[in-house]
Amino acid sequence: MPGRETALAGGENDQVDGTARVQGFQEKDVAAASATGDGAGTDGGVWQAVGLTADDATWRVTVAGPGPDAPGRVGVVLAGRSSGARLALPVEAGDDTLVAEVRRQDLAVFGPEVVDLWVHDDAGEGVRRRVSCAELGTGPLDGAGTDGATWYATKHGNLSVRLAPPVGSSRLRPTLTGARFVDGVWRLLVDGAGVRRGARLVARGRERTKIAVSVPLRSGSPGWEAEVTTEQLRAFGGEVVDLFVADEGETGDAVRVAADDVPVAVTSADSRTPYATRKNMASLRRKTAAEVIRDAGAFDDAHYRAQGPDLAPDEDPVDHYVRVGAAQGLDPSTMFDTTYYWRANPDVRAVNPFAHYCEFGWKELRNPSPQFDTWWYWSKHLTLPDESVAPLTHYEQVGRSANLSTRPERFPSRRFGTGQVLPTDRAVRRVCLFAAYDVDGIVDDYVVDYVRELSRFADVYYLADSAMAASELAKLEGVTKGAWAQRHGEYDFGSYRRLAERVGWDVLETYDELLLVNDSCYLLRPLDEVFARMDARPADWWGLQASTRKHASWDPHRAPISRAALDVLVDRVEPKQIDHVHVSSFFMAFRAPVVRDPEFRRYLGTVVGQPVRSNLFLRYEIGLSRWLVTHGHRFDTFVGDVYPYDPAGNGWYFRLLDQGFPLLKRQLLATNPFRVKDLGTWKQRILAKVPDAQVDLFERNLRRVVDPAALRATVDDVSAVTDRTEPETPADLLTDDEFRVADRRTVRRPELWVFPVDPTTQELTGNVRAVFEQVRQEPTIRKVVLRRDTPIDLDGANVEVVALASPAGQERLLQAGTVLVDVDLRSEVLYPVSGEFHNIVRLGSSGRDKRLEVADGENPADDARYRALLSSSKVETLALTAASYPMTFHQVWNTGSPRTDFILGDEPSLPADLAAELADLRATLAGRRLLLLVTDDDLERDHGLSSEERARLGEWFVQHGCVLGIRSRRLPGSLPASSPEGIPFLDLSGVTHPEVLYREATALLTDVSGSFVDFLVTGRPVLTFVPDVAPVSRRRVADLEDVFPGAVTRTFDELWAALDGLLTAQPDATYTFKRRLFHDHLDGASAARAVEKIRDLTEVYGVGKPFGERMA
């Protein structure tokens, strides 16, 4: 269209009649136009229309400017008030005027509306002004009205033209004449002038998105037809979408589409509907909630009325539900629970719940109630690819009367068999269906290596969802049984389906195991360990790892869920499909019970292309796992625990490598979907765990197939990578204030763990020592022991001993990623180390040997410094959580007390210094039994025992060949020479490691000390003598009679009676029960569990408390 210049943006404002909304065409530096679109500019003078003439084809408007040189720097345009279109007019400039030509044929872009005449400076870049026509008169201008176009002077004296379609003539602008919705596609019919061959229909968001979707207009009968999919419209969200027609290749040249009586034939509910605006322009709007519900056909009027709402006989139940019923918790169907849906889907609480389910929820496989499983009904009674009818609609219309099942049977784990056992008398026969895709149609080198490794264990069949040359497929000769390339666009599951059809199910079922593998991962290490481990396990199917989104949102560490809880997970019916546990589909194996199951074949055979990739994930990846589980097929995984979200693509990945995980998922490096920190060092991190990994090969593929802009935010992001060179050690000790400043500025070393010595013994002891011994020979952990005045000689891999009270000691503390303390941070490290910047883990109890009492003067800020505490049992976890605010339950790790490994472990595994102390103790005992007395008392009191009672005790010790070993809080050698009088005793307060005493003691005698807790792991008898301790104390976590597994004595007679048979007593049911209150772990592996939790914390979630972790 010659000279036409229209605006695509702006749409229209249905509330302000006649206001032109033209992109870049609002008045500048002038008074605002009136509600009629009128108003003359005053800046720089007035432009006057001084002449208006017409012939058969053209109007000529003569315009005089405010100055003699004005005509040389302006243009003239017509702007439609309703349509937003504008038309640049050809002009001839004179000495002090210019003449603009208006061709009748070009006015078709405006249609029936008022069009205003404007001038603009500098070819559209400067001030725009309305053209006055005061010199031409007022009202309709003589001789200028013809063919439905009337030039007139507005009430403000400006020049405009009113256009109307001539009687009996064709439409002047493109007009929407019909709309049909079929299979997710809107077919829009357009007729009228302004539509030329090659034109396109443009849909544009009116207000917020400003997104434009352009589709071709094809010649139809009658007029023109365009197809717009619901997926294309999804990008607009909830805003109104306006329709334009644009010439091919002219992105800024578009005309608004008008609307007559638009006939709309909708065969399936869609989120939008065409409508005519108040100015008769065509747009698409979101349906109202009531319209969505009615179109779905799942509303049960009778059930709704039966709930007794305040509903007039003639009132529409759907309108009532939308207006007040949902807010009152009324249910629109027996299978839709309004309250349940809102609670299960907090992200949609702002909208009507039933309307959301009918429009979106069923496609996202959300459940409308606990009684109706959308995925189950859809996959069992319908066909997953078919979206022509919603499952709940089908149930209301067909399924209810047919008594179709609405959910799988409860507790599928109870129907699991024993699992298929692979043959051991011959080699296992496997077949592998390998799905690939390459954007450039290349069989990459990493794929050849991966397929070659698989071919060592299976017959491999390869299919690429790409167009590939025969020379590329030739790279796989000798390592595959067949290789093909076919572009189908159905992702990996589409390739699996096609490969199964090519090979044939009759052939596949002759193998012991069927593998489904894709090329989305790089192979890091050989697969021997994977197959050796899984061949030995009975299972109907297995994968490398399982995951679920169902991790408590209040768990700041998102800990993996134990394999022991797997049955509980698979038995749950979650409100949303995405929350179900599933096995990742990049490597899955199926054995005979699954391969021969016709239901499995049918499920895999329903795979078709999905417009949204998330649909494929929900319906086929999670859906396949659920399908197999609900049909009673037992499964297993190479990695034992169930991990949060996608562990191969989040921070847990590098911990999976420690368990032998063989793959690297490309998505982790390409998009980093879970924002894993420090991916710029991915090659170094992988090589530290898998030294032979071909990381350079992987990087070449990564840089070929991934957008460089995406990599700049992932593997090329070095913002978190720090200079690893050691800074100079300061010459002098820092003050506390200087230390705090340095703590904020120092770069942390995640691999550096600090182990402070016991401030009393000045030795590395107890829980801290047990954790140190667990990692002593681990080269990837840099271990720094902070000593006091006493020299310490500890060797191992990457071990350093540094004086705490030294600049070097302060420096190591500042750099430490992990700081391990036994009881109290400040007393053990001396300096104000901040939990904001380090992972500070407390390994011991909150009060030294005072587990039964609350410590004096507790301050929540003290516990806030720790990122985690250790406990020994579920009960202690709850007690510590309650006593350690603001720590949360998930920050108290039930690993067991690491020091108990020295009590329970084999003697040869003891460190040399503990073994030496044990040998010295045995030499001192000289074959006598040891009754160990551990007390918090200073032994200056006689506890009310008379000389006769002490003598009787002495005789008892001699008679039983026993000696009383005393360990108190007093310093070694401070016991009185006569204490305890008449009783053979040893002063054991000088023994550095009390675990040695617990290993050797026959029984334990104590007062209110909590030392008996650690001794209980031995299963040997315990006895307490508390002559002056109140039975009940408000300071105690628990009273002795309730938790102490032995006799609680308060008089000598009670003590004497309890000694009878003490040395030979065996644990009874009471002892065992009360021991379980304190200890869940008696396997001597508590330190190993603690180390794994610390490494999880550091490697997965980083160093220092994140903002979202609760602090005092």
CSV table of C-alpha atoms in Angstrom, one decimal, residues 750-1057:
chain,number,residue,atom,x,y,z
A,750,PRO,CA,35.8,-25.3,51.1
A,751,GLU,CA,38.4,-28.1,51.2
A,752,LEU,CA,39.9,-26.8,54.4
A,753,TRP,CA,38.6,-28.3,57.7
A,754,VAL,CA,39.8,-27.1,61.0
A,755,PHE,CA,40.1,-29.4,64.1
A,756,PRO,CA,40.7,-27.5,67.4
A,757,VAL,CA,42.2,-29.5,70.3
A,758,ASP,CA,40.4,-29.9,73.7
A,759,PRO,CA,41.2,-26.7,75.7
A,760,THR,CA,41.5,-28.8,78.9
A,761,THR,CA,43.7,-31.7,77.8
A,762,GLN,CA,45.3,-29.8,74.9
A,763,GLU,CA,45.0,-33.0,72.9
A,764,LEU,CA,42.8,-33.8,69.9
A,765,THR,CA,40.2,-36.0,71.5
A,766,GLY,CA,36.6,-37.2,71.5
A,767,ASN,CA,34.2,-36.4,68.6
A,768,VAL,CA,36.6,-34.0,66.9
A,769,ARG,CA,39.4,-36.7,67.0
A,770,ALA,CA,37.0,-39.4,65.6
A,771,VAL,CA,36.0,-37.2,62.6
A,772,PHE,CA,39.7,-36.4,62.1
A,773,GLU,CA,40.6,-40.1,62.0
A,774,GLN,CA,37.8,-40.7,59.4
A,775,VAL,CA,39.3,-38.3,57.0
A,776,ARG,CA,42.9,-38.5,58.0
A,777,GLN,CA,44.1,-40.2,54.8
A,778,GLU,CA,41.6,-38.3,52.5
A,779,PRO,CA,43.8,-36.2,50.1
A,780,THR,CA,41.0,-34.0,48.9
A,781,ILE,CA,40.4,-32.6,52.4
A,782,ARG,CA,43.0,-30.2,53.8
A,783,LYS,CA,43.1,-30.8,57.6
A,784,VAL,CA,44.4,-28.2,60.0
A,785,VAL,CA,44.8,-29.1,63.7
A,786,LEU,CA,44.9,-26.1,65.9
A,787,ARG,CA,47.0,-26.9,68.9
A,788,ARG,CA,47.5,-25.1,72.2
A,789,ASP,CA,50.8,-25.1,74.2
A,790,THR,CA,51.3,-28.8,74.0
A,791,PRO,CA,53.0,-30.1,70.9
A,792,ILE,CA,51.0,-32.6,68.8
A,793,ASP,CA,52.3,-35.1,66.4
A,794,LEU,CA,49.7,-36.2,63.9
A,795,ASP,CA,50.4,-37.4,60.4
A,796,GLY,CA,48.2,-38.2,57.4
A,797,ALA,CA,47.4,-37.0,53.9
A,798,ASN,CA,47.3,-33.2,53.7
A,799,VAL,CA,47.5,-32.7,57.5
A,800,GLU,CA,48.9,-29.5,59.1
A,801,VAL,CA,49.4,-28.7,62.8
A,802,VAL,CA,49.3,-25.0,63.6
A,803,ALA,CA,49.4,-23.2,66.9
A,804,LEU,CA,46.0,-21.6,67.6
A,805,ALA,CA,47.5,-18.5,69.3
A,806,SER,CA,49.5,-17.5,66.2
A,807,PRO,CA,48.9,-15.4,63.1
A,808,ALA,CA,49.1,-18.6,61.1
A,809,GLY,CA,46.4,-20.2,63.3
A,810,GLN,CA,44.1,-17.2,62.8
A,811,GLU,CA,44.7,-17.3,59.1
A,812,ARG,CA,43.7,-20.9,58.8
A,813,LEU,CA,40.6,-20.2,60.8
A,814,LEU,CA,39.7,-17.3,58.5
A,815,GLN,CA,40.2,-19.5,55.4
A,816,ALA,CA,38.4,-22.6,56.8
A,817,GLY,CA,35.4,-23.8,55.0
A,818,THR,CA,34.5,-26.1,57.9
A,819,VAL,CA,35.1,-25.6,61.6
A,820,LEU,CA,34.5,-28.6,63.8
A,821,VAL,CA,34.0,-28.1,67.6
A,822,ASP,CA,33.1,-30.5,70.3
A,823,VAL,CA,31.0,-28.4,72.7
A,824,ASP,CA,31.6,-24.7,72.6
A,825,LEU,CA,32.9,-22.6,69.7
A,826,ARG,CA,34.5,-19.7,71.5
A,827,SER,CA,36.3,-21.7,74.2
A,828,GLU,CA,37.7,-24.0,71.6
A,829,VAL,CA,38.8,-21.6,68.9
A,830,LEU,CA,39.2,-18.4,71.0
A,831,TYR,CA,38.3,-16.0,68.2
A,832,PRO,CA,35.0,-14.6,67.0
A,833,VAL,CA,34.5,-16.9,64.0
A,834,SER,CA,31.2,-16.1,62.3
A,835,GLY,CA,28.7,-18.8,61.2
A,836,GLU,CA,27.7,-16.5,58.4
A,837,PHE,CA,31.0,-17.3,56.5
A,838,HIS,CA,31.9,-20.8,57.7
A,839,ASN,CA,30.2,-24.2,58.1
A,840,ILE,CA,30.6,-24.5,61.9
A,841,VAL,CA,29.4,-27.9,63.1
A,842,ARG,CA,29.1,-28.9,66.7
A,843,LEU,CA,29.8,-32.5,67.2
A,844,GLY,CA,29.2,-32.9,70.9
A,845,SER,CA,26.4,-32.1,73.4
A,846,SER,CA,25.4,-28.6,74.5
A,847,GLY,CA,26.8,-29.0,78.0
A,848,ARG,CA,30.0,-30.9,78.8
A,849,ASP,CA,28.9,-34.3,80.0
A,850,LYS,CA,25.6,-32.7,81.0
A,851,ARG,CA,23.2,-34.2,78.5
A,852,LEU,CA,20.4,-34.5,81.1
A,853,GLU,CA,20.5,-30.8,82.1
A,854,VAL,CA,20.0,-27.5,80.4
A,855,ALA,CA,23.1,-25.4,80.4
A,856,ASP,CA,23.1,-22.2,82.4
A,857,GLY,CA,22.9,-18.8,80.6
A,858,GLU,CA,22.0,-20.2,77.2
A,859,ASN,CA,21.8,-17.6,74.5
A,860,PRO,CA,20.0,-18.3,71.2
A,861,ALA,CA,22.7,-16.4,69.4
A,862,ASP,CA,25.3,-19.0,70.5
A,863,ASP,CA,23.4,-21.8,68.7
A,864,ALA,CA,22.8,-19.5,65.7
A,865,ARG,CA,26.5,-19.7,64.9
A,866,TYR,CA,26.3,-23.4,64.1
A,867,ARG,CA,25.1,-24.7,60.8
A,868,ALA,CA,24.5,-28.2,62.1
A,869,LEU,CA,24.5,-30.2,65.4
A,870,LEU,CA,25.0,-33.9,65.8
A,871,SER,CA,22.8,-36.2,67.8
A,872,SER,CA,22.7,-39.9,68.6
A,873,SER,CA,19.0,-40.7,68.4
A,874,LYS,CA,15.7,-39.5,67.2
A,875,VAL,CA,14.8,-38.6,70.8
A,876,GLU,CA,18.0,-36.5,71.3
A,877,THR,CA,17.3,-34.8,67.9
A,878,LEU,CA,14.0,-33.6,69.2
A,879,ALA,CA,15.5,-32.5,72.5
A,880,LEU,CA,18.4,-30.7,70.9
A,881,THR,CA,16.0,-28.9,68.5
A,882,ALA,CA,13.9,-27.7,71.3
A,883,ALA,CA,16.9,-26.6,73.4
A,884,SER,CA,18.9,-25.0,70.5
A,885,TYR,CA,16.7,-22.3,69.0
A,886,PRO,CA,17.0,-21.0,66.3
A,887,MET,CA,18.3,-24.3,64.9
A,888,THR,CA,15.7,-26.3,63.1
A,889,PHE,CA,15.0,-30.0,63.2
A,890,HIS,CA,16.8,-30.6,59.9
A,891,GLN,CA,19.9,-28.9,61.2
A,892,VAL,CA,20.3,-31.6,63.9
A,893,TRP,CA,21.8,-34.6,62.2
A,894,ASN,CA,21.1,-38.0,63.7
A,895,THR,CA,24.5,-39.6,62.8
A,896,GLY,CA,25.4,-41.0,66.2
A,897,SER,CA,28.2,-39.7,68.4
A,898,PRO,CA,31.5,-40.0,66.5
A,899,ARG,CA,33.5,-40.8,69.7
A,900,THR,CA,31.6,-44.0,70.2
A,901,ASP,CA,33.4,-45.4,67.2
A,902,PHE,CA,36.5,-45.6,69.5
A,903,ILE,CA,34.4,-47.7,71.9
A,904,LEU,CA,32.7,-50.0,69.4
A,905,GLY,CA,35.4,-50.3,66.8
A,906,ASP,CA,37.8,-53.2,66.4
A,907,GLU,CA,40.9,-52.8,68.5
A,908,PRO,CA,43.3,-52.8,65.6
A,909,SER,CA,41.5,-49.8,64.1
A,910,LEU,CA,42.3,-47.6,67.2
A,911,PRO,CA,44.8,-44.7,66.6
A,912,ALA,CA,48.2,-45.4,68.1
A,913,ASP,CA,47.9,-43.1,71.1
A,914,LEU,CA,44.5,-44.6,72.1
A,915,ALA,CA,45.9,-48.1,71.7
A,916,ALA,CA,48.9,-47.2,73.9
A,917,GLU,CA,46.6,-45.8,76.6
A,918,LEU,CA,44.5,-49.0,76.5
A,919,ALA,CA,47.7,-51.1,76.9
A,920,ASP,CA,48.8,-49.0,79.8
A,921,LEU,CA,45.4,-49.3,81.5
A,922,ARG,CA,45.4,-53.1,81.2
A,923,ALA,CA,48.9,-53.3,82.6
A,924,THR,CA,47.8,-51.2,85.6
A,925,LEU,CA,44.7,-53.3,86.2
A,926,ALA,CA,46.8,-56.5,86.1
A,927,GLY,CA,43.8,-58.7,85.4
A,928,ARG,CA,41.4,-57.0,87.9
A,929,ARG,CA,37.9,-55.9,86.9
A,930,LEU,CA,37.4,-52.1,86.5
A,931,LEU,CA,34.3,-50.5,88.1
A,932,LEU,CA,34.5,-47.0,86.6
A,933,LEU,CA,33.3,-44.1,88.6
A,934,VAL,CA,32.7,-41.0,86.5
A,935,THR,CA,31.6,-38.0,88.6
A,936,ASP,CA,31.1,-34.3,88.4
A,937,ASP,CA,31.9,-34.0,92.1
A,938,ASP,CA,35.3,-32.9,93.4
A,939,LEU,CA,35.3,-35.9,95.9
A,940,GLU,CA,36.0,-33.7,98.9
A,941,ARG,CA,32.7,-34.8,100.4
A,942,ASP,CA,32.2,-38.4,101.7
A,943,HIS,CA,28.6,-38.5,100.4
A,944,GLY,CA,27.4,-39.4,103.9
A,945,LEU,CA,29.2,-42.8,104.0
A,946,SER,CA,30.4,-44.0,107.4
A,947,SER,CA,33.8,-45.6,108.0
A,948,GLU,CA,32.0,-49.0,108.4
A,949,GLU,CA,30.2,-48.6,105.0
A,950,ARG,CA,33.4,-47.7,103.3
A,951,ALA,CA,35.0,-50.7,104.8
A,952,ARG,CA,32.2,-53.0,103.5
A,953,LEU,CA,32.7,-51.5,100.0
A,954,GLY,CA,36.4,-52.2,100.2
A,955,GLU,CA,35.8,-55.9,101.1
A,956,TRP,CA,33.3,-56.1,98.2
A,957,PHE,CA,36.0,-54.8,95.7
A,958,VAL,CA,38.6,-57.3,97.1
A,959,GLN,CA,36.1,-60.2,97.0
A,960,HIS,CA,35.2,-59.6,93.4
A,961,GLY,CA,38.7,-58.9,92.2
A,962,CYS,CA,37.7,-55.4,91.2
A,963,VAL,CA,39.2,-51.9,91.4
A,964,LEU,CA,37.4,-48.6,91.5
A,965,GLY,CA,38.7,-46.4,88.7
A,966,ILE,CA,37.8,-42.7,89.4
A,967,ARG,CA,37.6,-40.1,86.8
A,968,SER,CA,36.4,-36.6,87.9
A,969,ARG,CA,36.5,-33.1,86.7
A,970,ARG,CA,39.4,-32.3,89.0
A,971,LEU,CA,42.9,-32.2,87.5
A,972,PRO,CA,45.0,-35.4,87.5
A,973,GLY,CA,46.7,-36.1,90.8
A,974,SER,CA,44.4,-33.9,92.8
A,975,LEU,CA,42.5,-36.7,94.6
A,976,PRO,CA,43.2,-36.8,98.3
A,977,ALA,CA,45.5,-39.7,99.2
A,978,SER,CA,43.0,-41.2,101.6
A,979,SER,CA,40.0,-40.9,99.2
A,980,PRO,CA,38.1,-43.1,99.0
A,981,GLU,CA,39.2,-44.6,102.3
A,982,GLY,CA,39.5,-48.4,102.4
A,983,ILE,CA,38.6,-48.9,98.8
A,984,PRO,CA,41.2,-50.0,96.2
A,985,PHE,CA,41.1,-47.3,93.5
A,986,LEU,CA,42.9,-45.8,90.6
A,987,ASP,CA,43.0,-42.1,89.7
A,988,LEU,CA,42.1,-42.2,86.0
A,989,SER,CA,41.5,-38.5,85.6
A,990,GLY,CA,44.8,-38.3,83.7
A,991,VAL,CA,43.7,-40.6,81.0
A,992,THR,CA,43.4,-38.5,77.8
A,993,HIS,CA,40.8,-40.5,76.0
A,994,PRO,CA,37.8,-41.6,78.2
A,995,GLU,CA,36.7,-44.0,75.4
A,996,VAL,CA,39.6,-46.2,76.4
A,997,LEU,CA,38.1,-46.5,79.9
A,998,TYR,CA,34.7,-47.3,78.5
A,999,ARG,CA,36.1,-50.1,76.4
A,1000,GLU,CA,37.7,-51.7,79.4
A,1001,ALA,CA,35.3,-51.1,82.2
A,1002,THR,CA,33.1,-53.9,83.4
A,1003,ALA,CA,30.5,-51.6,84.8
A,1004,LEU,CA,29.9,-47.8,85.3
A,1005,LEU,CA,29.1,-46.0,88.5
A,1006,THR,CA,28.1,-42.4,88.2
A,1007,ASP,CA,26.2,-39.6,89.9
A,1008,VAL,CA,24.2,-37.1,87.7
A,1009,SER,CA,26.9,-37.0,85.0
A,1010,GLY,CA,25.7,-37.6,81.5
A,1011,SER,CA,28.8,-39.8,80.9
A,1012,PHE,CA,26.7,-43.0,81.2
A,1013,VAL,CA,25.1,-42.1,77.8
A,1014,ASP,CA,28.3,-42.9,75.8
A,1015,PHE,CA,29.0,-45.9,78.0
A,1016,LEU,CA,25.6,-47.4,77.1
A,1017,VAL,CA,26.8,-48.4,73.6
A,1018,THR,CA,28.8,-51.2,75.3
A,1019,GLY,CA,25.7,-52.9,76.6
A,1020,ARG,CA,27.3,-53.3,80.1
A,1021,PRO,CA,25.7,-52.5,83.4
A,1022,VAL,CA,25.4,-49.0,84.9
A,1023,LEU,CA,24.6,-47.8,88.4
A,1024,THR,CA,24.0,-44.3,89.8
A,1025,PHE,CA,24.4,-43.1,93.5
A,1026,VAL,CA,22.8,-39.8,94.1
A,1027,PRO,CA,22.3,-39.4,97.9
A,1028,ASP,CA,21.7,-35.6,97.8
A,1029,VAL,CA,20.1,-35.0,94.4
A,1030,ALA,CA,16.4,-34.1,94.2
A,1031,PRO,CA,14.2,-36.7,92.4
A,1032,VAL,CA,12.9,-33.9,90.1
A,1033,SER,CA,14.7,-30.9,88.7
A,1034,ARG,CA,13.3,-28.3,86.4
A,1035,ARG,CA,16.8,-27.9,84.9
A,1036,ARG,CA,16.9,-31.5,83.7
A,1037,VAL,CA,15.8,-32.5,80.2
A,1038,ALA,CA,14.6,-35.8,81.8
A,1039,ASP,CA,14.5,-37.3,85.3
A,1040,LEU,CA,16.9,-40.1,86.1
A,1041,GLU,CA,14.2,-42.7,87.0
A,1042,ASP,CA,12.7,-42.2,83.6
A,1043,VAL,CA,15.8,-42.6,81.4
A,1044,PHE,CA,18.5,-44.3,83.4
A,1045,PRO,CA,18.8,-48.0,82.4
A,1046,GLY,CA,20.2,-49.2,85.8
A,1047,ALA,CA,19.4,-48.8,89.4
A,1048,VAL,CA,19.0,-45.2,90.8
A,1049,THR,CA,20.2,-45.4,94.5
A,1050,ARG,CA,20.0,-42.7,97.1
A,1051,THR,CA,21.1,-44.6,100.3
A,1052,PHE,CA,23.9,-46.9,101.1
A,1053,ASP,CA,21.5,-49.8,101.6
A,1054,GLU,CA,20.1,-49.3,98.1
A,1055,LEU,CA,23.7,-49.0,96.7
A,1056,TRP,CA,24.8,-52.2,98.5
A,1057,ALA,CA,21.8,-54.1,97.2
